[in-house]
Short mmCIF file of C-alpha atoms in Angstrom, two decimals:
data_model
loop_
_atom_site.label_atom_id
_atom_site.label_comp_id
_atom_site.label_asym_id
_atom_site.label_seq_id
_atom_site.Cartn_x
_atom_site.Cartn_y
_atom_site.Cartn_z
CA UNK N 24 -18.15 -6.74 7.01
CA UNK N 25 -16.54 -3.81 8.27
CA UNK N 26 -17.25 -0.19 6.80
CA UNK N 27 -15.09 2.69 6.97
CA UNK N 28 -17.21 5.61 6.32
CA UNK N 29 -14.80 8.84 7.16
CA UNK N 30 -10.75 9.00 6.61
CA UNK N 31 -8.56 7.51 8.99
CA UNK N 32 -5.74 10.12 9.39
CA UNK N 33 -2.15 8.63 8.70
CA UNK N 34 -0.86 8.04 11.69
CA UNK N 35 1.33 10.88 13.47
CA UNK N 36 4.52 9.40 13.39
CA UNK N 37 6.55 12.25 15.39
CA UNK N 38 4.19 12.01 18.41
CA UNK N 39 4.75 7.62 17.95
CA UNK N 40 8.79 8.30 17.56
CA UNK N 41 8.54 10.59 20.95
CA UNK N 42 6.59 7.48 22.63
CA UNK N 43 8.88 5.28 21.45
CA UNK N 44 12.23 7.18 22.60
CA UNK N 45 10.53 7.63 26.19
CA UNK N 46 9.79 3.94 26.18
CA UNK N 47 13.62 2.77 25.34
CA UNK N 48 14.76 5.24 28.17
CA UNK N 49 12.36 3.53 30.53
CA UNK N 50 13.83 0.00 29.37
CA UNK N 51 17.42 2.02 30.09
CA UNK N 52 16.12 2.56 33.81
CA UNK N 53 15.00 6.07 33.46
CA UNK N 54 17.09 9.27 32.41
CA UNK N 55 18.27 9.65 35.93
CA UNK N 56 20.29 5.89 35.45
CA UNK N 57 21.10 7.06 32.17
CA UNK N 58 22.91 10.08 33.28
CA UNK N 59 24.36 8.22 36.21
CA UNK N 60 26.06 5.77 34.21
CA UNK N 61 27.01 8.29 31.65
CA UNK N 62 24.94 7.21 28.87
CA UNK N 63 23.57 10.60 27.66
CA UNK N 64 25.67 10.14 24.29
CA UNK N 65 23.12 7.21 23.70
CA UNK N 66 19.75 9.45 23.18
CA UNK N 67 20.43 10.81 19.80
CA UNK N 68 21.07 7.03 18.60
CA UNK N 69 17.57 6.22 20.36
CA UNK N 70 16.08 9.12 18.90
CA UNK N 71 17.05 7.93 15.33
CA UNK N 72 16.16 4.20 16.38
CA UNK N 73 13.01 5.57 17.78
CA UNK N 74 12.00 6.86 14.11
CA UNK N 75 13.16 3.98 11.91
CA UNK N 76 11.31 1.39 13.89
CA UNK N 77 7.80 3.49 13.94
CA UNK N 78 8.58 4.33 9.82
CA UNK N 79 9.55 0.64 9.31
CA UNK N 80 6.07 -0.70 11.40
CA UNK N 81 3.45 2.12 10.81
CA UNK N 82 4.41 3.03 7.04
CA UNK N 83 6.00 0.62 5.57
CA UNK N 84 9.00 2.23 4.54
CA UNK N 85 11.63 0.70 3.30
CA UNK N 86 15.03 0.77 4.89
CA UNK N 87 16.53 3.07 1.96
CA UNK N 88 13.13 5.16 2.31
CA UNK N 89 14.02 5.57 6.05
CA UNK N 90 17.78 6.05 5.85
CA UNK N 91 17.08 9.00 3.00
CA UNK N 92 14.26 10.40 5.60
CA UNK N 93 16.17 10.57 8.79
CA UNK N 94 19.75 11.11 7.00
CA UNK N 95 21.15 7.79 8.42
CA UNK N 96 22.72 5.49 5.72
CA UNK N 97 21.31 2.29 4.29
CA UNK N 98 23.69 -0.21 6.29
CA UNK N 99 22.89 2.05 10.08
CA UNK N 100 18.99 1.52 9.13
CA UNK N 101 19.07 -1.82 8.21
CA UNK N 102 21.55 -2.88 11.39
CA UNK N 103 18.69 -1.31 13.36
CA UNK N 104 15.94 -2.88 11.77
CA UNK N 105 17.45 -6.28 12.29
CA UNK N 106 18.60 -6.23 15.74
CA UNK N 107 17.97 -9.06 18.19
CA UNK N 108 15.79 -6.81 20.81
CA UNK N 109 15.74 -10.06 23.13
CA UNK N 110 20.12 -10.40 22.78
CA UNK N 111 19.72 -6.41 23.46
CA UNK N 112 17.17 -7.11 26.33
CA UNK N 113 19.52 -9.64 27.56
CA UNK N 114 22.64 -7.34 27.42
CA UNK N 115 21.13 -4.33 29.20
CA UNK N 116 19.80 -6.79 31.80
CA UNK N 117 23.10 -7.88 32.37
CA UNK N 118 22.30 -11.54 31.31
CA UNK N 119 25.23 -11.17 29.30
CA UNK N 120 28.31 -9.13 28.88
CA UNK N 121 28.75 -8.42 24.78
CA UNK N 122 26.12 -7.64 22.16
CA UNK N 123 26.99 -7.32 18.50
CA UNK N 124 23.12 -6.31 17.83
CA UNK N 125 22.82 -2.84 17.27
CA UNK N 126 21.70 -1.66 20.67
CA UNK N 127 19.83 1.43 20.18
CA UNK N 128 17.78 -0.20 17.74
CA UNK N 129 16.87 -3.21 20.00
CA UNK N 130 15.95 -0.79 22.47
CA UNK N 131 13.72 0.56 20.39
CA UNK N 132 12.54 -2.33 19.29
CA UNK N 133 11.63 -3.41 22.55
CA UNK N 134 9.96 0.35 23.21
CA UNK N 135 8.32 0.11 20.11
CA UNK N 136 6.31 -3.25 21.37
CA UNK N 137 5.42 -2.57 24.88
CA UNK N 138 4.09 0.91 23.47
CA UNK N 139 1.89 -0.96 20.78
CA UNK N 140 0.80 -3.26 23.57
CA UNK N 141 0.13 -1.09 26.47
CA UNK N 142 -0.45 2.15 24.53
CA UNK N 143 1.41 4.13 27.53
CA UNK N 144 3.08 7.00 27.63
CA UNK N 145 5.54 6.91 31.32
CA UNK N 146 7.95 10.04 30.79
CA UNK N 147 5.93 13.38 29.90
CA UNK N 148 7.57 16.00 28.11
CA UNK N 149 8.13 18.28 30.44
CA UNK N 150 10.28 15.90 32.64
CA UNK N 151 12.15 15.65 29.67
CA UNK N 152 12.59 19.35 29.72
CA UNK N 153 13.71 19.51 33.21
CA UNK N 154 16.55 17.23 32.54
CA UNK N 155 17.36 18.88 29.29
CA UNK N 156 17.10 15.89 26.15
CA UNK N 157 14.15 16.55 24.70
CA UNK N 158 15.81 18.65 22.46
CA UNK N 159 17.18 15.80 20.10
CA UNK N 160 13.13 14.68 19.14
CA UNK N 161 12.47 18.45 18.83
CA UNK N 162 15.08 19.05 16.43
CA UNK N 163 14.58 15.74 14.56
CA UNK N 164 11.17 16.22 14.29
CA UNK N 165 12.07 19.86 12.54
CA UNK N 166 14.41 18.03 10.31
CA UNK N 167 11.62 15.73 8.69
CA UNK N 168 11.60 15.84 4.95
CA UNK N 169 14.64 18.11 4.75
CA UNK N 170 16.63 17.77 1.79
CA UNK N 171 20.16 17.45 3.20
CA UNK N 172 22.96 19.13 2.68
CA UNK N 173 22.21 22.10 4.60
CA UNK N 174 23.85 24.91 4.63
CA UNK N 175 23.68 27.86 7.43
CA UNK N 176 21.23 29.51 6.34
CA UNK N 177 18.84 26.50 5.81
CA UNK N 178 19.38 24.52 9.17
CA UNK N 179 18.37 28.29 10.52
CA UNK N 180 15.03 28.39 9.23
CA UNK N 181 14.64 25.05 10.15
CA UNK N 182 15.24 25.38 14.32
CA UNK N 183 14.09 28.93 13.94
CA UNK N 184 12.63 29.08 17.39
CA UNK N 185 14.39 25.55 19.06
CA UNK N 186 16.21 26.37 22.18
CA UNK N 187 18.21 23.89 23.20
CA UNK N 188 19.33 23.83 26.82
CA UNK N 189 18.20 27.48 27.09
CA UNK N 190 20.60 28.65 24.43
CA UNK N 191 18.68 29.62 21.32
CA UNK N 192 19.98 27.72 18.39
CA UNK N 193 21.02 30.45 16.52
CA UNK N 194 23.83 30.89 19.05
CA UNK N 195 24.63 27.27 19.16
CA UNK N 196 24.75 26.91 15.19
CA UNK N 197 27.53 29.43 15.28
CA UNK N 198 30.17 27.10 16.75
CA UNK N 199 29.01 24.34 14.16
CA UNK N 200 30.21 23.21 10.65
CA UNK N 201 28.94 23.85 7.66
CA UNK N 202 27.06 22.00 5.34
CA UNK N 203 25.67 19.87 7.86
CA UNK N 204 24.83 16.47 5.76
CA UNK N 205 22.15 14.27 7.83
CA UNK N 206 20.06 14.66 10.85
CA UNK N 207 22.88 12.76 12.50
CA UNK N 208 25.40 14.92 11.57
CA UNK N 209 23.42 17.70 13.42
CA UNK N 210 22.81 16.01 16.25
CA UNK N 211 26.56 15.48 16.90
CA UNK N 212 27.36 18.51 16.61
CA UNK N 213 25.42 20.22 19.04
CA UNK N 214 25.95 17.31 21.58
CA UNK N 215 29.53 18.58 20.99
CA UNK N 216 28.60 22.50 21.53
CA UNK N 217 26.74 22.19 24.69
CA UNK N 218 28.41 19.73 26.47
CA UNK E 11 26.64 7.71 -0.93
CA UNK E 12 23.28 5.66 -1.73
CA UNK E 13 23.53 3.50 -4.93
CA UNK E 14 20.79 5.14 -7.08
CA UNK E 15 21.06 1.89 -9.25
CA UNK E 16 20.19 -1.97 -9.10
CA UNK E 17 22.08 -4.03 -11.00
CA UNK E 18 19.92 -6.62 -12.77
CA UNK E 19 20.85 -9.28 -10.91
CA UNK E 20 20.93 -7.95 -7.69
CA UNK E 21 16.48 -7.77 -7.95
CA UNK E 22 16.25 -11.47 -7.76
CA UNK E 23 15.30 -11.57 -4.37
CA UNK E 24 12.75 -8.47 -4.92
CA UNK E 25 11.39 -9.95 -7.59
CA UNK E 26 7.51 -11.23 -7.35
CA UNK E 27 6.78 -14.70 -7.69
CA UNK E 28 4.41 -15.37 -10.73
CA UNK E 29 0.98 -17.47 -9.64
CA UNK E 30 -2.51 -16.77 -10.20
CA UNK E 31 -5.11 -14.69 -7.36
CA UNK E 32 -7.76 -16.62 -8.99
CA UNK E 33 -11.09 -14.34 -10.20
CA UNK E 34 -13.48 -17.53 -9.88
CA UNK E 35 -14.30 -17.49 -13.21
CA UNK E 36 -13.12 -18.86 -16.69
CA UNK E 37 -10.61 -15.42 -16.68
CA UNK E 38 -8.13 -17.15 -14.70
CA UNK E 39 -7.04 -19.98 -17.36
CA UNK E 40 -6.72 -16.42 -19.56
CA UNK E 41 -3.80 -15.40 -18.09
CA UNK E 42 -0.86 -18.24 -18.25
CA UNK E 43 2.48 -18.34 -17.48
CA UNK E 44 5.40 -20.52 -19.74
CA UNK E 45 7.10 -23.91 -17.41
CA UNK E 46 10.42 -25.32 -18.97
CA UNK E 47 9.93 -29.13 -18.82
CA UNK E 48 12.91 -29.80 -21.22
CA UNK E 49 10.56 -27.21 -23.70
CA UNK E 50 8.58 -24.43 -23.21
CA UNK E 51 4.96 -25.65 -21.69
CA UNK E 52 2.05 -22.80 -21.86
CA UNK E 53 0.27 -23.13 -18.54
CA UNK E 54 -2.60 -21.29 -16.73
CA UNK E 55 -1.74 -18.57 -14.53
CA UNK E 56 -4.92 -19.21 -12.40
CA UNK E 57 -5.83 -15.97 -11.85
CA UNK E 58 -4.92 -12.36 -12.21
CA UNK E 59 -1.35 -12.10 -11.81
CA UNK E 60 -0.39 -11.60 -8.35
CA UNK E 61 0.57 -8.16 -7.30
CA UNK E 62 -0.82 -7.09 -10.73
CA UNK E 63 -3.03 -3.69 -11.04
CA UNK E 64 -5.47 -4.67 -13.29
CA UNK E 65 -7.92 -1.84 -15.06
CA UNK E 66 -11.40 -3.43 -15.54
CA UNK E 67 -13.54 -1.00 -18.21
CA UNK E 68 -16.30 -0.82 -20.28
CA UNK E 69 -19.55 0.88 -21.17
CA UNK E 70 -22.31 1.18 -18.55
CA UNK E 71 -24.01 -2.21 -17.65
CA UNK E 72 -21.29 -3.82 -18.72
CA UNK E 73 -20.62 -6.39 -15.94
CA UNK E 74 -17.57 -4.64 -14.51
CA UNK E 75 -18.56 -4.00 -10.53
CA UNK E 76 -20.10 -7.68 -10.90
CA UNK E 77 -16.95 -9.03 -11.76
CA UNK E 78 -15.35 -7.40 -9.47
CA UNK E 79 -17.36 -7.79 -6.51
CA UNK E 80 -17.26 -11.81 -8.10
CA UNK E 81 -13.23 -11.23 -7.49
CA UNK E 82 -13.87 -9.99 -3.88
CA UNK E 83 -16.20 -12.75 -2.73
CA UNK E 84 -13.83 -15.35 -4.47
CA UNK E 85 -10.87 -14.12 -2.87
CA UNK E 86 -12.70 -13.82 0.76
CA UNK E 87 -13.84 -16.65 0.41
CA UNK E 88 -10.86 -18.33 -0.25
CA UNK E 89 -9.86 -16.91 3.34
CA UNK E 90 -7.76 -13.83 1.64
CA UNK E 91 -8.30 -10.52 2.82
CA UNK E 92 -10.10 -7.87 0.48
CA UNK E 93 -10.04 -4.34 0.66
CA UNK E 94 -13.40 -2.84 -1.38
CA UNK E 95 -13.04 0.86 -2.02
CA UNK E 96 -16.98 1.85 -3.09
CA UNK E 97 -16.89 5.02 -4.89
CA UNK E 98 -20.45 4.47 -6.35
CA UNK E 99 -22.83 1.96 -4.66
CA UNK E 100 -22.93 3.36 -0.99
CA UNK E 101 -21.78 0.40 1.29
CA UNK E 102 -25.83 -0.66 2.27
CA UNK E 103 -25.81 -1.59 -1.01
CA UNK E 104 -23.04 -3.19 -1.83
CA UNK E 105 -23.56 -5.08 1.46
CA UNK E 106 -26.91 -6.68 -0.06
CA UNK E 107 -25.07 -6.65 -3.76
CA UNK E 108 -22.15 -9.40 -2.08
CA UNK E 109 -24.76 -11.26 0.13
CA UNK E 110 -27.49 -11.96 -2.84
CA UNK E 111 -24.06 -13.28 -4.97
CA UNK E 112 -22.60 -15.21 -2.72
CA UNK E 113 -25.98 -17.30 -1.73
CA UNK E 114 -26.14 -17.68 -5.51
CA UNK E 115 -22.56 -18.98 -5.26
CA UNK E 116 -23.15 -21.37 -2.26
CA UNK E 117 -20.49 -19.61 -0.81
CA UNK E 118 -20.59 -18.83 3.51
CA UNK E 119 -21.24 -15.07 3.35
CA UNK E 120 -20.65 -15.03 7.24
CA UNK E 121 -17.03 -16.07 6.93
CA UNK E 122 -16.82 -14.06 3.96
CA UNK E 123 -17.89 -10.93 5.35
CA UNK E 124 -15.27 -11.66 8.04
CA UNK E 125 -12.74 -10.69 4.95
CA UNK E 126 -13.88 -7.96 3.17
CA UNK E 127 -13.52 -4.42 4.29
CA UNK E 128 -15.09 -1.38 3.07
CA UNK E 129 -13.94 1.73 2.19
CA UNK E 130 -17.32 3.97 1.63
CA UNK E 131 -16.16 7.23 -0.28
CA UNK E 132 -19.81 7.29 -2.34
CA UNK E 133 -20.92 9.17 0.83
CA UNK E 134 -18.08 10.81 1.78
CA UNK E 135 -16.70 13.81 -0.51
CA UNK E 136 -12.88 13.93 1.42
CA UNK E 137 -12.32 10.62 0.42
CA UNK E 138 -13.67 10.82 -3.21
CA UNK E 139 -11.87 14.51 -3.25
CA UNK E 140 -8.93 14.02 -1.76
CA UNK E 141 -6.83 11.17 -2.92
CA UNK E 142 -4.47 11.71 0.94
CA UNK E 143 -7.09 11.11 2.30
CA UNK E 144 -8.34 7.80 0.96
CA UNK E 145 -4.60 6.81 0.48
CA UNK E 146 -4.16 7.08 3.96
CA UNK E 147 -7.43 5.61 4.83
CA UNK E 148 -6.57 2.78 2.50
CA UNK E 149 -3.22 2.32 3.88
CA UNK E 150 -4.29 1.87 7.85
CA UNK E 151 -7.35 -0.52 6.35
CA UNK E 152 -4.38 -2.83 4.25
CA UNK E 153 -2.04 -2.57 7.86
CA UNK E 154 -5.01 -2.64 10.26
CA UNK E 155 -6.50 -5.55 8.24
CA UNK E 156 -3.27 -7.52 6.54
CA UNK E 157 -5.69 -7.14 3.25
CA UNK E 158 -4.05 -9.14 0.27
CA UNK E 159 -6.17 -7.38 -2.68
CA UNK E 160 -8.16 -4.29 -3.86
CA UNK E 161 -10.87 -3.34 -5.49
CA UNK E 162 -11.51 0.30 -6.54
CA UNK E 163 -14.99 0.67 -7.73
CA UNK E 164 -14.70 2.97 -10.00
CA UNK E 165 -11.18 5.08 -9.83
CA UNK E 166 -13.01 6.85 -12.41
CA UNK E 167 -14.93 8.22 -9.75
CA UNK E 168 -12.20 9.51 -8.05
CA UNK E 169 -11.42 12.27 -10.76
CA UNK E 170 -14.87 11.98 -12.60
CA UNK E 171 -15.15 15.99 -12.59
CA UNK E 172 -11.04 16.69 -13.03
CA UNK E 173 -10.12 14.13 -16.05
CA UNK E 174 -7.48 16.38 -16.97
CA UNK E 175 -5.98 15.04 -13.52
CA UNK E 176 -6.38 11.34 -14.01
CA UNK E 177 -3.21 10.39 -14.98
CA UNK E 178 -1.96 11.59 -11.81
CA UNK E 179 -4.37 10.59 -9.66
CA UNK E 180 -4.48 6.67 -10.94
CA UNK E 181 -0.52 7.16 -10.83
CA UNK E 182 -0.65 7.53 -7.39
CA UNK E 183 -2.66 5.27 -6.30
CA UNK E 184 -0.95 2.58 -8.53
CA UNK E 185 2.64 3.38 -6.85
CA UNK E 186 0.32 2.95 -3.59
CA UNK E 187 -1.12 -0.39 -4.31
CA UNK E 188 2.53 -1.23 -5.98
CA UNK E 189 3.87 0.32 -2.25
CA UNK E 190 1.81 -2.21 -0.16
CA UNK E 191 2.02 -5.15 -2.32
CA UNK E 192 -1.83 -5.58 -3.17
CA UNK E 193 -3.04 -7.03 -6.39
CA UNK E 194 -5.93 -4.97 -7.44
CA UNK E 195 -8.67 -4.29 -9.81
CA UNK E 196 -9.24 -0.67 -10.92
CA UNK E 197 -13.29 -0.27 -12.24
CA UNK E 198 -12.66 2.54 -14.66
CA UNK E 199 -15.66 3.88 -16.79
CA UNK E 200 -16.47 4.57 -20.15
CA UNK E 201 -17.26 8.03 -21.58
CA UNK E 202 -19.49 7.76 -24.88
CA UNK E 203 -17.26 8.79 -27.39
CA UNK E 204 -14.68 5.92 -26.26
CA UNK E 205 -14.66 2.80 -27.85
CA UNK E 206 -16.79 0.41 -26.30
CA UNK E 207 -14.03 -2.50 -27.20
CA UNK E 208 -10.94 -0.28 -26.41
CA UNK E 209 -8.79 -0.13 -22.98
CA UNK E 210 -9.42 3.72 -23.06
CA UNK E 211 -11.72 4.80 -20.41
CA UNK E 212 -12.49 8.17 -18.78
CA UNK E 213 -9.35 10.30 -18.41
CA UNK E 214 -8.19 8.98 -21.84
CA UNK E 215 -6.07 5.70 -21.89
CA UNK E 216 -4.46 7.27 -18.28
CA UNK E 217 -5.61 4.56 -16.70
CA UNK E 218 -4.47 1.76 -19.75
CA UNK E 219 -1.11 3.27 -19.93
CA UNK E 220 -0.42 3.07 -15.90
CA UNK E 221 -2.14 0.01 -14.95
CA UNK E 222 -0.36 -3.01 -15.50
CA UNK E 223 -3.22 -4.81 -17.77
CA UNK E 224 -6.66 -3.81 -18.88
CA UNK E 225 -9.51 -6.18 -19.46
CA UNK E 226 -12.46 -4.39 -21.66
CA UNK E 227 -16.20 -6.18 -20.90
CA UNK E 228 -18.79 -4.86 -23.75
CA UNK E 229 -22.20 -5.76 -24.52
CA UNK E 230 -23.70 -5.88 -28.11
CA UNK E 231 -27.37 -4.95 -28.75
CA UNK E 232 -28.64 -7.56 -31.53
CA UNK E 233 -30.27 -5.13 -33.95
CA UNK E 234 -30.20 -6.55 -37.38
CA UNK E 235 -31.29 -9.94 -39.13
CA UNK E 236 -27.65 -10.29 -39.84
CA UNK E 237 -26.64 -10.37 -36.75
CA UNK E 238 -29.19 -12.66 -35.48
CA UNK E 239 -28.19 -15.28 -38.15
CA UNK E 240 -24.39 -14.12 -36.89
CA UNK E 241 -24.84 -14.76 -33.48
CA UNK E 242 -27.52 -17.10 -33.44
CA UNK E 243 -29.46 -14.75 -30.99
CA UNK E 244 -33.01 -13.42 -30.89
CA UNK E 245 -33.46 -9.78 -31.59
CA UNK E 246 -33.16 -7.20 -29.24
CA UNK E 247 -31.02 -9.42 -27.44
CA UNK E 248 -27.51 -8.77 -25.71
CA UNK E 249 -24.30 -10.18 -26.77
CA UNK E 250 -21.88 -10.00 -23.57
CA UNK E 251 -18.12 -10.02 -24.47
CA UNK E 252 -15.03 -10.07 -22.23
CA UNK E 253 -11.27 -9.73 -23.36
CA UNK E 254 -7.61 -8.91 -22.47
CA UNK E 255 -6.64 -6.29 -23.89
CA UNK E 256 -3.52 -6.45 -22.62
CA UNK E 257 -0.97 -7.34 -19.28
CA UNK E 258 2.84 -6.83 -18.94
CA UNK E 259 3.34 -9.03 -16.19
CA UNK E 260 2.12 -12.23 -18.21
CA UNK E 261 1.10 -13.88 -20.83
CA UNK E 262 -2.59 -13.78 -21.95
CA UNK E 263 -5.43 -15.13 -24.35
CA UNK E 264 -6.22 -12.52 -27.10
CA UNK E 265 -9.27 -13.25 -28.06
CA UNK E 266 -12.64 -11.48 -27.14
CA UNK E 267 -15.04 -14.31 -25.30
CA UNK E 268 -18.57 -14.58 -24.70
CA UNK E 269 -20.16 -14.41 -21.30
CA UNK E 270 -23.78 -14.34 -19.65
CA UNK E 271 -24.99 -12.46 -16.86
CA UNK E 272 -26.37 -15.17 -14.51
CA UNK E 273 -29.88 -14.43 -12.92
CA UNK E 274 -27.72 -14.73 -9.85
CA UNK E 275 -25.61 -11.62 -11.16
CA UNK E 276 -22.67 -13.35 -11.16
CA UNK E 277 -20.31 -13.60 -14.58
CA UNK E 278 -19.79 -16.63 -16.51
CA UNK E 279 -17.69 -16.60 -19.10
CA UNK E 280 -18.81 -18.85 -22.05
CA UNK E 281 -16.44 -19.38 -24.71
CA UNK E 282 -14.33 -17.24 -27.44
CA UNK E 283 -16.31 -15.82 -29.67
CA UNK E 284 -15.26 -17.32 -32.53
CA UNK E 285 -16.38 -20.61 -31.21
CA UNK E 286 -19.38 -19.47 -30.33
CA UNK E 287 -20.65 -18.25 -33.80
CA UNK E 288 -19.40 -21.35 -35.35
CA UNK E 289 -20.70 -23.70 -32.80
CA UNK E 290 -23.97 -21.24 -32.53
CA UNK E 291 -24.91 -22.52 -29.13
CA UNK E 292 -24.77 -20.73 -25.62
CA UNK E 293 -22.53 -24.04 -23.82
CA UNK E 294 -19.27 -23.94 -26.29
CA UNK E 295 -16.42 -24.98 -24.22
CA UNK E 296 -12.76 -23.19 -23.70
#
């Protein structure tokens, strides 16, 4: 009979998500493939992936719970939740040329399992840093529990602080739309300001 | 947009199935279900309705932790997993509490302390203080574990110096056990100037109102000649009673029954009362 005599701290889902998104780019090849074959517009998709598998798994969430959480909607959520990780597997392998899985959520599916299994971590942040896209799990993992829309002002407090690409936010949110509505939304749009 | 709405129809697939988690005792032909064989057929549920939250009150010495430590060992025994909160009996004790009870049972205590795991908050103040805490505890034990029931022993216990906050407190931890699909059985205590053969409990009827059903165990002190000659019982005897008093999930016997305290300490639930004063003997049947 096992006892559990202290509390067990809920698991730290942002630090699980991170794991997670550094696994899938390790499935991808590594960041520098990625940027090779021009795949950089994929990381904010693995990024949400990353999340909705480790809520899905870890807490039980359901797929409306997640989608209101990360700002995705129902339908993105639930494509990720139910994609074929092996057709993915087989796709990025080259096994086959057309997947109608959702890929970033097969990746992360995949991520999500060798991470439970071998409990490794094989990019650290700060190689992230150097080639500049850690800043899509930073800002994400600012934009937990927001209540979206958000205007200016909001999203401001919220990355008060997050430089992205060396250009503090508050210089970047000037050349973006407002209200933003999801975490997706902001994602996009400062993809689109510092490319 | 999200649809904030279901439409009736569109829960079918949600919806729980309706089958007993059975108790081991007479309690699960209690609870019944109605089968359409060409008419309406009344049959037993088998148990506590699955996925139900169940409060389980009554006045000290009662037979409430028996019962539900009988549930636990039952269950585990069975093979299902059991999660036992212990917000009273540190887990030492309830360790020996389970092992006498299931020798008495001639039940396999090794394989069924393979299923139950503890949650000790009698020695621990965050968890008894700090309902995160033991929510999240609870929730990596139910993951960790793949338990299929609770037992909180008592919730009371959880709020018994902030009753003002029980309502919330048994709230949450109903949506929680609603959450991660666990049927459950909520101990909840007595204060003295409840009635004994009420649902109300410590915090008011919080706990009644929340729960999905409430079963109320009482004991009567013979004290009189009158009830002697009632009850057919020596005095200074103790009459044990055990009822429904209510479930929204299912259908359920009304009536208050009698039950015995085994020397074992294990429940066994006799017959309704009514049956028992006319028959006047300790072995009526259902």
């Amino acid at each position: 009979m096992e006892v559990i005599r202290a509390p067990v701290r809920e698991i730290d889902v942002d630090a699980l998500a991170e794991q997670v998104f550094q696994e899938s780019i390790n499935i991808l090849g590594g960041l520098r493939k990625i940027i090779e074959y021009k795949n950089l517009t994929w990381l904010p998709s693995l990024a949400e992936a990353a999340y909705a598998i480790v809520m899905k798994e870890e807490m039980m969430k359901t797929h409306k719970e997640i989608a209101m959480d990360l700002g995705l909607t129902p339908q993105t959520v639930q494509n990720i939740l139910r994609a074929d990780a092996k057709e993915v597997e087989k796709f990025i392998k080259g096994e086959i040329e057309k997947v109608d899985e959702h890929k970033a959520g097969g990746i992360a599916k995949l991520a999500y399992e060798r991470v439970k299994k071998e409990g490794r971590i094989t990019i650290r942040e700060r190689e992230l840093e150097v080639l500049g896209v850690d800043w899509a799990i930073r800002v994400l993992t600012r934009l937990k529990g927001a209540d979206f829309p958000l205007n200016k002002q909001q999203l401001l407090e919220k990355l008060r602080g997050v430089a992205i690409k060396d250009k503090p936010f508050e210089e970047i949110a000037e050349k973006m739309k407002f209200p933003v509505n999801s975490p997706a939304d902001v994602l996009h749009q400062i993809k689109q300001s510092i490319d | 947009m999200e649809k904030k709405y279901s439409e009736l129809g569109e829960l079918r697939e949600k919806a729980p199935k309706l089958f007993g988690v059975p108790t081991g005792t007479k309690l699960d032909n209690m609870f019944w279900k109605i089968e359409f064989e060409g008419k309406p057929i009344k049959k037993p549920l088998g148990g506590l309705p699955h996925l139900s939250v169940i409060n389980l009150t009554g006045i000290p010495d009662s037979g409430k932790s028996l019962l539900a430590e009988q549930f636990a060992l039952h269950q585990a025994s069975e093979g299902y997993k059991v999660l036992f909160v212990t917000v009273e009996s540190p887990a030492n004790f309830l360790y020996t509490s389970l092992r006498a009870k299931s020798r008495y049972l001639n039940l396999d205590f090794d394989e069924i302390s393979k299923n139950i795991v503890v949650i000790d908050a009698s020695e621990n103040a965050e968890l008894r203080e700090d309902p995160r805490a033991l929510m999240d505890t609870m929730a990596y034990a139910i993951k960790e574990k793949r338990t299929n029931n609770v037992v909180i022993d008592s919730i009371t216990g959880l709020y018994e110096h902030k009753e003002m906050m029980a309502r919330q407190i048994v709230r949450q931890f109903f949506n929680f056990l609603k959450k991660w699909r666990q049927t459950a059985i909520l101990v909840s205590q007595k204060r003295s100037a409840q009635g004994a053969d009420t649902a109300e409990a410590a915090g008011g009827l919080a706990v009644a109102h929340i729960v999905d059903g409430s079963i109320v165990m009482d004991k009567k002190l013979i004290e009189s000649k009158w009830e002697m000659s009632t009850y057919r019982l020596p005095i200074g005897s103790v009459l044990r009673t055990i009822r429904i008093d209510g479930c929204r999930l299912t259908g359920h016997d009304t009536r208050t029954w009698v039950f015995d305290i085994t020397e074992g300490g294990t429940i066994e639930i006799i017959s309704p009362l009514e049956e028992y004063i006319k028959r006047g003997d300790r072995n009526g049947s259902d």
